[in-house]
Tab-separated table of C-alpha atoms in Angstrom:
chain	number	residue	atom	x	y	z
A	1	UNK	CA	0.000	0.000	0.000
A	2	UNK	CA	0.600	3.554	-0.589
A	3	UNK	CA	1.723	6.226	1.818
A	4	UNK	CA	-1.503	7.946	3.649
A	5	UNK	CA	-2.206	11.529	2.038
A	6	UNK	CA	-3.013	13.631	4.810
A	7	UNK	CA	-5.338	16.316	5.100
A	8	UNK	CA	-7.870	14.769	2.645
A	9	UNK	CA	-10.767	17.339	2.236
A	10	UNK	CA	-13.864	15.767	0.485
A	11	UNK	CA	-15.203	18.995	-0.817
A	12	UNK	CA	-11.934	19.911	-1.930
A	13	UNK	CA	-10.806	17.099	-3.843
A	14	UNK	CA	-14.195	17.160	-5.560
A	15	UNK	CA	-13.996	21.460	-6.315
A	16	UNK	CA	-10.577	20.974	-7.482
A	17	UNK	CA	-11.650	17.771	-9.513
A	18	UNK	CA	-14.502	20.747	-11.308
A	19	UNK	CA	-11.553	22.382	-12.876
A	20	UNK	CA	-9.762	19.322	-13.900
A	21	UNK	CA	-12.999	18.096	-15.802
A	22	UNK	CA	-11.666	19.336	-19.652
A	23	UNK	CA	-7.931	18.193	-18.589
A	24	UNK	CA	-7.215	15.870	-21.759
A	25	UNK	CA	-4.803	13.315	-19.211
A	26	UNK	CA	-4.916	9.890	-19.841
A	27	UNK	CA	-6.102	7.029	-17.385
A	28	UNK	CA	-3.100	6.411	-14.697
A	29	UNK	CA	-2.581	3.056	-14.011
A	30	UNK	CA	0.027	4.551	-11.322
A	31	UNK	CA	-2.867	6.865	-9.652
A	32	UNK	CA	-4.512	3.395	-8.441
A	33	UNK	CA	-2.161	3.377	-5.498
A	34	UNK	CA	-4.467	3.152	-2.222
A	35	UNK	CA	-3.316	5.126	0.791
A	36	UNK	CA	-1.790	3.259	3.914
A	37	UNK	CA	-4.142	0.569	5.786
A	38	UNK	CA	-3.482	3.309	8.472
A	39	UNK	CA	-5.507	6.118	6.669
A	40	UNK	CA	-8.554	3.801	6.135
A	41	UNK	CA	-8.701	3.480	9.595
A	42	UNK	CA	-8.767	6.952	10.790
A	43	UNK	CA	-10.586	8.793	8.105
A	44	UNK	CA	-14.240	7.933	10.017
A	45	UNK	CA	-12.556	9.924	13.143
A	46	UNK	CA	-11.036	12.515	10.935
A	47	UNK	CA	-13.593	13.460	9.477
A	48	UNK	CA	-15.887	13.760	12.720
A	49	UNK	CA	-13.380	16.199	13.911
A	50	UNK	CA	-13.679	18.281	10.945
A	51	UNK	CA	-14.128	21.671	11.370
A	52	UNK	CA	-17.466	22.632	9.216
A	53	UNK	CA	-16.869	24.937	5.929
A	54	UNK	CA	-20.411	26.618	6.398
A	55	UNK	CA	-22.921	27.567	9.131
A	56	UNK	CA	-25.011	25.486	6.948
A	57	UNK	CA	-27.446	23.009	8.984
A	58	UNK	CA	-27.620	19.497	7.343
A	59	UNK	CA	-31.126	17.835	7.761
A	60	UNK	CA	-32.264	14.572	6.468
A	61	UNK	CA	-33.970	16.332	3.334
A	62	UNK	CA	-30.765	16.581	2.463
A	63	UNK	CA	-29.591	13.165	2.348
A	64	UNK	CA	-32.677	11.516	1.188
A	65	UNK	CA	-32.875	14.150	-1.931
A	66	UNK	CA	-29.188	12.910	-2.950
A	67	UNK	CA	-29.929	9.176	-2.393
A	68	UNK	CA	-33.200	9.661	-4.802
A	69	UNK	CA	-31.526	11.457	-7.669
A	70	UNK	CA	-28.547	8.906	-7.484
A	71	UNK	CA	-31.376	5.846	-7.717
A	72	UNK	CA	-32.824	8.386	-10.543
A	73	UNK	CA	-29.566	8.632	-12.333
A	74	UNK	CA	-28.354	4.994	-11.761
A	75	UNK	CA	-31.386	3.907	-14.045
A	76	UNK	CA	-30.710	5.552	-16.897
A	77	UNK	CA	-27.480	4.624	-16.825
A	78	UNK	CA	-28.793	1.032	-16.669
A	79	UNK	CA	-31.056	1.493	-19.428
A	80	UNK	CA	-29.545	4.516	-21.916
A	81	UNK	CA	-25.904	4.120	-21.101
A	82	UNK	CA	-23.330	6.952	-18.746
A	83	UNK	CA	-23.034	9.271	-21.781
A	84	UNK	CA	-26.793	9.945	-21.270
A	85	UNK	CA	-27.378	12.617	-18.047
A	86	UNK	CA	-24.002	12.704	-17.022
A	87	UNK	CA	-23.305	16.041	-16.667
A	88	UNK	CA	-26.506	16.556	-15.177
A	89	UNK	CA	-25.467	14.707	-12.493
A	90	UNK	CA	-22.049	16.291	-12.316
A	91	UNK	CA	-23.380	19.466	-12.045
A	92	UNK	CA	-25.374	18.104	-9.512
A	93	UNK	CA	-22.817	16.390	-7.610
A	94	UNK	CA	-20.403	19.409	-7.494
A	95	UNK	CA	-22.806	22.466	-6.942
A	96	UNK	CA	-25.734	20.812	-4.621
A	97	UNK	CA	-24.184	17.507	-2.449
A	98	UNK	CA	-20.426	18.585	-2.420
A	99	UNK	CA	-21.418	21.402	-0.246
A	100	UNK	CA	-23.553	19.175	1.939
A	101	UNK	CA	-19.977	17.439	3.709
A	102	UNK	CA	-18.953	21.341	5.024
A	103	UNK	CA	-22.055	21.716	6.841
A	104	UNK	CA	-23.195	21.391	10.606
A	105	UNK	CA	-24.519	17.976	11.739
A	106	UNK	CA	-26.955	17.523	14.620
A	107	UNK	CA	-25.748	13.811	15.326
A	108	UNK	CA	-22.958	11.515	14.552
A	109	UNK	CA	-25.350	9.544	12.237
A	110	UNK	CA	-26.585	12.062	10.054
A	111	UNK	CA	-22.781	12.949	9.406
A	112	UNK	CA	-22.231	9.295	8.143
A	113	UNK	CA	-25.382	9.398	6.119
A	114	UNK	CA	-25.039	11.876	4.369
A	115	UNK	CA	-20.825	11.306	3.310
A	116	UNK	CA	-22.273	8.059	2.441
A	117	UNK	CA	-24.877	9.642	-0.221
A	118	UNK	CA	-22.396	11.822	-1.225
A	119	UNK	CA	-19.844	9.244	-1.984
A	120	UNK	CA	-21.928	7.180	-3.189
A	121	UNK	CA	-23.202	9.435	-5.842
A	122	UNK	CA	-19.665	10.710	-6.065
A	123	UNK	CA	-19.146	7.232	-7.520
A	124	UNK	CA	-22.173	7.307	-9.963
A	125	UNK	CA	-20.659	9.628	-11.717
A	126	UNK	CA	-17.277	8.344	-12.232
A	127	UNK	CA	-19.393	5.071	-13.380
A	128	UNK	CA	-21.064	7.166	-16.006
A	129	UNK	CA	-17.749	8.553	-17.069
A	130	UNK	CA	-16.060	4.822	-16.936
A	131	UNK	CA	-19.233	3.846	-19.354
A	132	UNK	CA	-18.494	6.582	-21.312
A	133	UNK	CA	-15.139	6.114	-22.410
A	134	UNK	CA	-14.021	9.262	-20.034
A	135	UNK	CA	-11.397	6.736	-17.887
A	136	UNK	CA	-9.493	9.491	-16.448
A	137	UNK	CA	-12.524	11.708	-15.472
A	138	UNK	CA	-14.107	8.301	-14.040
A	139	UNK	CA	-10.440	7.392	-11.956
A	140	UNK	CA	-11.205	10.655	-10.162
A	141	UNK	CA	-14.242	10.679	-9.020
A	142	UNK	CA	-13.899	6.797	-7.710
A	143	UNK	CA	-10.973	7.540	-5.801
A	144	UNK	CA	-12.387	10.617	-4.053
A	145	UNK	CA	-15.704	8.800	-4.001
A	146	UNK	CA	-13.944	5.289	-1.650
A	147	UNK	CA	-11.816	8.259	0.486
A	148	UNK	CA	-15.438	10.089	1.294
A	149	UNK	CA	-16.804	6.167	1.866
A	150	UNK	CA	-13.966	5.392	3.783
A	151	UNK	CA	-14.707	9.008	5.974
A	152	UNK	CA	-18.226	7.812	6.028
A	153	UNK	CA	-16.989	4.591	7.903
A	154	UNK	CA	-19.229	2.360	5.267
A	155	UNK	CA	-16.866	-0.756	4.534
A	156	UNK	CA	-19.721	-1.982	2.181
A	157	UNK	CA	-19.857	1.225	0.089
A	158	UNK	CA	-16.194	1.543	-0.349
A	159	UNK	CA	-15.853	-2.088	-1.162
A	160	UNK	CA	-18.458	-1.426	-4.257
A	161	UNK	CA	-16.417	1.315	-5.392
A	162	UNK	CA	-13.197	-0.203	-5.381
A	163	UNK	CA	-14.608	-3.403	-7.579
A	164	UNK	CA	-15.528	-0.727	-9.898
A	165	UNK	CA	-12.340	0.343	-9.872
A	166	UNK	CA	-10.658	-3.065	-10.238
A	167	UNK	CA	-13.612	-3.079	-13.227
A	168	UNK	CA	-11.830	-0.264	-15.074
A	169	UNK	CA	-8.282	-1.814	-14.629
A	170	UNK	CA	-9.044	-5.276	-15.788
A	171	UNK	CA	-11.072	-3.549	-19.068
A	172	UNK	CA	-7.938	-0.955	-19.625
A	173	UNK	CA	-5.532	-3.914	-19.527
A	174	UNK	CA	-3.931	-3.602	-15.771
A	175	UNK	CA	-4.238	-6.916	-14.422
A	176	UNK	CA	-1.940	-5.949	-11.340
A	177	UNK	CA	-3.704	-3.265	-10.604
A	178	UNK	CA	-6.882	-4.335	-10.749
A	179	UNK	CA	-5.958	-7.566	-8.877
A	180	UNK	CA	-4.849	-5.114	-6.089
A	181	UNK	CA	-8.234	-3.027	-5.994
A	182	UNK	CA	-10.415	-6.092	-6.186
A	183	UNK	CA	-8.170	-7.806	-3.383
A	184	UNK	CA	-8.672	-4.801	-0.932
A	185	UNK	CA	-13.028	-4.755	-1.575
A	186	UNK	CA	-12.341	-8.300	-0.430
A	187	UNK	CA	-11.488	-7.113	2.742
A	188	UNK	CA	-13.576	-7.997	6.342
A	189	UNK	CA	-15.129	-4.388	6.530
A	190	UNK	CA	-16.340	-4.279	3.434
A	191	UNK	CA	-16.474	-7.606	1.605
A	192	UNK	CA	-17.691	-9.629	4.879
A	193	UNK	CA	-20.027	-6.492	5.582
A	194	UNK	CA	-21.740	-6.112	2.528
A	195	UNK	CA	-25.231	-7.812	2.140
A	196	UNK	CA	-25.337	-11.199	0.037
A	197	UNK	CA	-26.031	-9.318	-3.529
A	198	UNK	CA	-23.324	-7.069	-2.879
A	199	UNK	CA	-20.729	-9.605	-1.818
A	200	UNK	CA	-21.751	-11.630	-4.727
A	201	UNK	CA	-20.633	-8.561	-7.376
A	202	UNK	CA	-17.345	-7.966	-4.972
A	203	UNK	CA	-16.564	-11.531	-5.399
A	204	UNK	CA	-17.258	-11.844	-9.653
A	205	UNK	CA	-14.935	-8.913	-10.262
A	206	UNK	CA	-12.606	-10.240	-7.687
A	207	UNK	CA	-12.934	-13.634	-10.514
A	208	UNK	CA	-12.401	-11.142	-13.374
A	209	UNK	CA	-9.546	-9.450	-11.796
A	210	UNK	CA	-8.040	-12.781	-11.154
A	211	UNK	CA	-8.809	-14.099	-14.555
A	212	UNK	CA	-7.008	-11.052	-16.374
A	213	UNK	CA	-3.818	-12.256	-14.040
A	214	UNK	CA	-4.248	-15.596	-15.196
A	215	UNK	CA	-4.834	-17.675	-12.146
A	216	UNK	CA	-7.383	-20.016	-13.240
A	217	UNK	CA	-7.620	-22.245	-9.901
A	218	UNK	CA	-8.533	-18.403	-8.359
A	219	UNK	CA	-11.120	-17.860	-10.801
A	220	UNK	CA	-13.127	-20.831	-10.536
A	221	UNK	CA	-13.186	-20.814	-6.642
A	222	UNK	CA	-14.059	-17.004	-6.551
A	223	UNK	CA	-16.961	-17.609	-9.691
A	224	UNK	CA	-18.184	-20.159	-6.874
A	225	UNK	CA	-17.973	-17.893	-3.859
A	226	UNK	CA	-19.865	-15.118	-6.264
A	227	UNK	CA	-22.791	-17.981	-6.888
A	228	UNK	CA	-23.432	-19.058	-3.370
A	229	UNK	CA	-23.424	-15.546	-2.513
A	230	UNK	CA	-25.987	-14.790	-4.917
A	231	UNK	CA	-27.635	-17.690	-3.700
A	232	UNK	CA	-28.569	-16.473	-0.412
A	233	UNK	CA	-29.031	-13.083	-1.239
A	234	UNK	CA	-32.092	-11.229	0.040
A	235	UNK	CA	-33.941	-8.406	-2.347
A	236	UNK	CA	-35.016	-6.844	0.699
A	237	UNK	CA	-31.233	-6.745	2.783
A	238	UNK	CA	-29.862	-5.154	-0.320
A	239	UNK	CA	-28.998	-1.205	-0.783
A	240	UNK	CA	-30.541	0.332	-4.210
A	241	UNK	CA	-26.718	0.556	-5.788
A	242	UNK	CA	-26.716	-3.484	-6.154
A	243	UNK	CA	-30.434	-4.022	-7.354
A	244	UNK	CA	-29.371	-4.574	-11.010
A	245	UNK	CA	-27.050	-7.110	-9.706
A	246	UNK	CA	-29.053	-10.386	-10.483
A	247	UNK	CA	-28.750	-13.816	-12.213
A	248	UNK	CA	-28.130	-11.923	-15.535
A	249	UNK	CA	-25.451	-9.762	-14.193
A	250	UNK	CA	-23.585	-12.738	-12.467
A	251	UNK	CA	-23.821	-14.878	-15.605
A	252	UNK	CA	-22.551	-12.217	-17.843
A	253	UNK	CA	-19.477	-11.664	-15.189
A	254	UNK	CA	-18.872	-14.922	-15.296
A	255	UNK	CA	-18.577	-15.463	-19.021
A	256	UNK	CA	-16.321	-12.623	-18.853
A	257	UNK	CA	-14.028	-14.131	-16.213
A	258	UNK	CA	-14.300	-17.851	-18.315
A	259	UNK	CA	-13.249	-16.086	-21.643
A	260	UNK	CA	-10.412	-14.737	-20.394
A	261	UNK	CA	-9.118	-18.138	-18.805
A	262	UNK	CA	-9.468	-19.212	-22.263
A	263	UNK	CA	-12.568	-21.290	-21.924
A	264	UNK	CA	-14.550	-19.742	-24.633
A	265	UNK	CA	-17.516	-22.704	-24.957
A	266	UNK	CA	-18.284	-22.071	-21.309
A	267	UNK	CA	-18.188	-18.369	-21.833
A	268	UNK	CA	-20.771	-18.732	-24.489
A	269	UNK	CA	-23.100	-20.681	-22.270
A	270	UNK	CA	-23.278	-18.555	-19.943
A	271	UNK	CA	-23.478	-15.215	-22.094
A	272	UNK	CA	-26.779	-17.147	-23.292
A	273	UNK	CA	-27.913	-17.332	-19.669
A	274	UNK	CA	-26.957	-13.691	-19.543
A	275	UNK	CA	-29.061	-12.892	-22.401
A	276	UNK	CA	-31.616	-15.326	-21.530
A	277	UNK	CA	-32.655	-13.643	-18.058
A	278	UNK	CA	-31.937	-10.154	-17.947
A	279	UNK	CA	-34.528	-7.515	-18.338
A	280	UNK	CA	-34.129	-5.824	-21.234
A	281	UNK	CA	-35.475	-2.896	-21.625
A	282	UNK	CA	-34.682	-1.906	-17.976
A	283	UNK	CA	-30.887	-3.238	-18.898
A	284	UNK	CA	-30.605	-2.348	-22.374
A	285	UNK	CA	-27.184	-0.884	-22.424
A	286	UNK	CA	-25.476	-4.204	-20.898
A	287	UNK	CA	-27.824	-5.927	-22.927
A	288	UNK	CA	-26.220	-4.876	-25.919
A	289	UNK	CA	-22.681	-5.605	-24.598
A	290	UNK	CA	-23.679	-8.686	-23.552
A	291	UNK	CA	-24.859	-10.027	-27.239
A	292	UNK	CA	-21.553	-8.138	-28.836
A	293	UNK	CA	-18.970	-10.421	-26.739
A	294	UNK	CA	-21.517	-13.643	-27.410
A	295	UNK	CA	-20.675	-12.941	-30.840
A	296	UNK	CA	-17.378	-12.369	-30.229
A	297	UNK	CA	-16.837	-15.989	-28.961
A	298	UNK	CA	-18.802	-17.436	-31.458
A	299	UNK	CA	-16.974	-16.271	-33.850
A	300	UNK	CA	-13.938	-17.386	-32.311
A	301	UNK	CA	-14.982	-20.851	-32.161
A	302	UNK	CA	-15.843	-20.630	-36.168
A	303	UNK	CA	-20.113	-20.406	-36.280
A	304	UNK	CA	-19.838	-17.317	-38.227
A	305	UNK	CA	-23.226	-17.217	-39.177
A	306	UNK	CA	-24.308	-17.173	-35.528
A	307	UNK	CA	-22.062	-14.721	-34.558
A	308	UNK	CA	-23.773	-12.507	-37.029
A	309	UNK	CA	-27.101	-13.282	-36.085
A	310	UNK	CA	-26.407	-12.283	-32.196
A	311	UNK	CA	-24.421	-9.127	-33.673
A	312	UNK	CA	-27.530	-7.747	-35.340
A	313	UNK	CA	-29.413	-8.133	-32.060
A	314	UNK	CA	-26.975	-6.277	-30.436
A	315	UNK	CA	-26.895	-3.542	-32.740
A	316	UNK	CA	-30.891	-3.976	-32.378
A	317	UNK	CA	-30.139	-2.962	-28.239
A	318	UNK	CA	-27.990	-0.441	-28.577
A	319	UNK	CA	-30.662	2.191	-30.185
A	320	UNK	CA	-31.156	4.973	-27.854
A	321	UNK	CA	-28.140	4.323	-25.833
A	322	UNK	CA	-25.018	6.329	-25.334
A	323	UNK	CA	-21.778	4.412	-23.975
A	324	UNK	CA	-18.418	3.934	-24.514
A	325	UNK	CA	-18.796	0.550	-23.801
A	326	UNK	CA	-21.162	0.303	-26.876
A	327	UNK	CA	-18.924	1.752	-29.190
A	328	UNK	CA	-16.343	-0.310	-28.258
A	329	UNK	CA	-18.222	-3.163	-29.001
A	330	UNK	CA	-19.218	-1.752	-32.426
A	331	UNK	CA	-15.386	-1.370	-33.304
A	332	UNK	CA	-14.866	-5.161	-31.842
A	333	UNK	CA	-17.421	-6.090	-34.167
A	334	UNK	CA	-15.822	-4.359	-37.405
A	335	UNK	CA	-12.392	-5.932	-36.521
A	336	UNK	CA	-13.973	-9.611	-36.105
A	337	UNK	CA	-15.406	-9.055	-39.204
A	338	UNK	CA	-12.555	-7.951	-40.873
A	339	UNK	CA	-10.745	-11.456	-42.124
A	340	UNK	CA	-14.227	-12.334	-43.018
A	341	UNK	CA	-14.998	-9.604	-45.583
A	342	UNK	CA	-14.774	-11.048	-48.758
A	343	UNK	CA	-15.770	-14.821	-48.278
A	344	UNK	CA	-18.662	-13.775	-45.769
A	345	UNK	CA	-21.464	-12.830	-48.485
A	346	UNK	CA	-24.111	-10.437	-48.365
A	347	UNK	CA	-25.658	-11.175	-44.421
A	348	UNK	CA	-21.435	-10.255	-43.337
A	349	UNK	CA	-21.837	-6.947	-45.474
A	350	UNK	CA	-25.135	-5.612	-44.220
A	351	UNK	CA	-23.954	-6.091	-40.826
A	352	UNK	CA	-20.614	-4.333	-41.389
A	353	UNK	CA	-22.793	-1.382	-42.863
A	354	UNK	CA	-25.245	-1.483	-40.452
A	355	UNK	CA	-22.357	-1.105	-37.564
A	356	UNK	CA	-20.524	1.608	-39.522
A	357	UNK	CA	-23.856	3.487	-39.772
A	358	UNK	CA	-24.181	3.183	-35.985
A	359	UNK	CA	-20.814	4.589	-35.521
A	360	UNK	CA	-21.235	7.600	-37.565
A	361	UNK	CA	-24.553	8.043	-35.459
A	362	UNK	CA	-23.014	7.815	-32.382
A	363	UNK	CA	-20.356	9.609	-33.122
């Protein structure tokens, strides 16, 4: 682990983040490194003993307003992709609930409820920006969102934002790091905290991040651990941030984590499962992604014609929504296709139109 930073200032952080916002910098795979073990454990204290910014009284209003625009916002990411509201909820973030950690607090309680709304919506936006394609914008605002989780003293919430983190390293190609991230959400006060749902997604991007480093044995046992945690997970024990996570979600994981161990037939079975039980309308952006890699290792195992059938459903999904993750999948889908070309006939070229039409569309 990193040295502590000392002094962290929530608001700060997240008013000097506002001017950073247009900064072209690219994702830092160095900027991953977590402060000392030391740090985690005083920032709940430290940030009791915080001298307020404002005369500003905090009230539960307050809190419950930020938690229902983040359940709002979380939605449409779910359904139109990050690139759709998400400097809405930027603006939103900075302006309105930054302010909200300088105020006065009548109890202890209210203080960690509302840095935990605050970071948690902290980290909805740096989702939005991971789904995007803005990976540097996102790396901010999950950082500062686990420190203000971490100052909160909610293990659970910090957990979920460093598996999102561990999320962005394993899909920018930083196994380490992202082995690192997903090891320390594993951790007793936030891991063994967490309700069942919630475990169950800390535990399936622990198996990604452990796929991407190539320990197989790892990945199976943690793909298990992820399933029995599902297993016993209770809708009603679960916060609003893990709602999405269901069968679907875990299957699709899990074909992830499989493809990348090099077992692409298993992959594929459960992508089907994936596609099979998620909710799509309510899911449509992963939707999408999920049909784009099930062609992907379709076409890796040879069924060509398949893996153009499941392609045009994908590009069917992805109307209305605005990712990065989409387009990346539309530019996966042109490369597959591009030994293919000229022996794959007429169903091969209306798909490669179609997909460069959705590109120009999307920009």
């Amino acid at each position: 682990m990193a040295r502590a930073l000392p002094r962290f200032n929530s608001s700060r952080q997240l008013t000097l983040h506002r001017r950073k916002l247009l900064a072209t910098a690219a994702y830092s795979a160095a900027g991953l490194a977590l402060p000392a073990t030391s740090w985690w454990a005083g920032a709940p204290a430290a940030a009791a003993s915080r001298r307020p910014a404002s005369s500003r009284s905090v009230n539960q209003a307050d809190v419950d307003d930020v938690r229902d625009l983040t359940v709002y916002y979380s939605a449409r990411d779910q359904q139109r992709g990050g690139a759709s509201g998400r400097k809405a909820l930027a603006s939103h973030l900075l302006d309105e609930a930054v302010p909200l950690l300088g105020g006065r607090f009548r109890t202890g309680q209210l203080r960690r409820d509302t840095y935990s709304a605050v970071a948690e919506m902290t980290y909805l936006a740096g989702w939005m920006a991971f789904d995007a394609g803005e990976h540097r914008t996102a790396q901010r605002y999950l950082t500062i969102a686990a420190r203000i989780a971490a100052e909160a003293g909610d293990g659970p919430l910090g957990g979920h934002v460093l598996r999102a983190l561990a999320h962005q390293a394993v899909d920018l190609g930083h196994p380490r790091r992202a082995l690192t991230l997903a090891d320390a959400s594993m951790s007793r006060d936030r891991y063994g905290w967490a309700s069942h749902r919630e475990k169950a997604l800390l535990a399936i991007v622990h198996a990604r991040a452990l796929a991407a480093d190539g320990d197989r044995v790892g990945t199976i046992a943690a793909i298990s651990r992820a399933e029995r945690d599902l297993g016993r997970a209770d809708t009603a024990e679960a916060p609003a941030r893990v709602g999405f996570f269901q069968e679907a979600s875990l299957a699709h994981e899990t074909a992830c984590a499989l493809r990348d161990i090099g077992q692409p037939r298993d992959a594929e079975v459960h992508f089907k499962r994936s596609v099979a039980t998620r909710r799509r309308q309510q899911f449509a952006r992963t939707h999408s992604v999920t049909l784009g890699y099930l062609g992907a290792v379709q076409v890796q195992r040879g069924s060509l014609d398949e893996a153009c059938a499941t392609w045009n459903e994908a590009l069917d999904a992805m109307e209305g929504v605005q990712s990065g993750r989409t387009h990346d999948v539309i530019v996966r889908i042109q490369s597959d296709l591009s030994p293919v070309r000229q022996r794959g006939g007429r169903h091969v070229n209306e798909l490669d139109r179609r997909a460069r039409g959705l590109l120009r569309a999307i920009g």
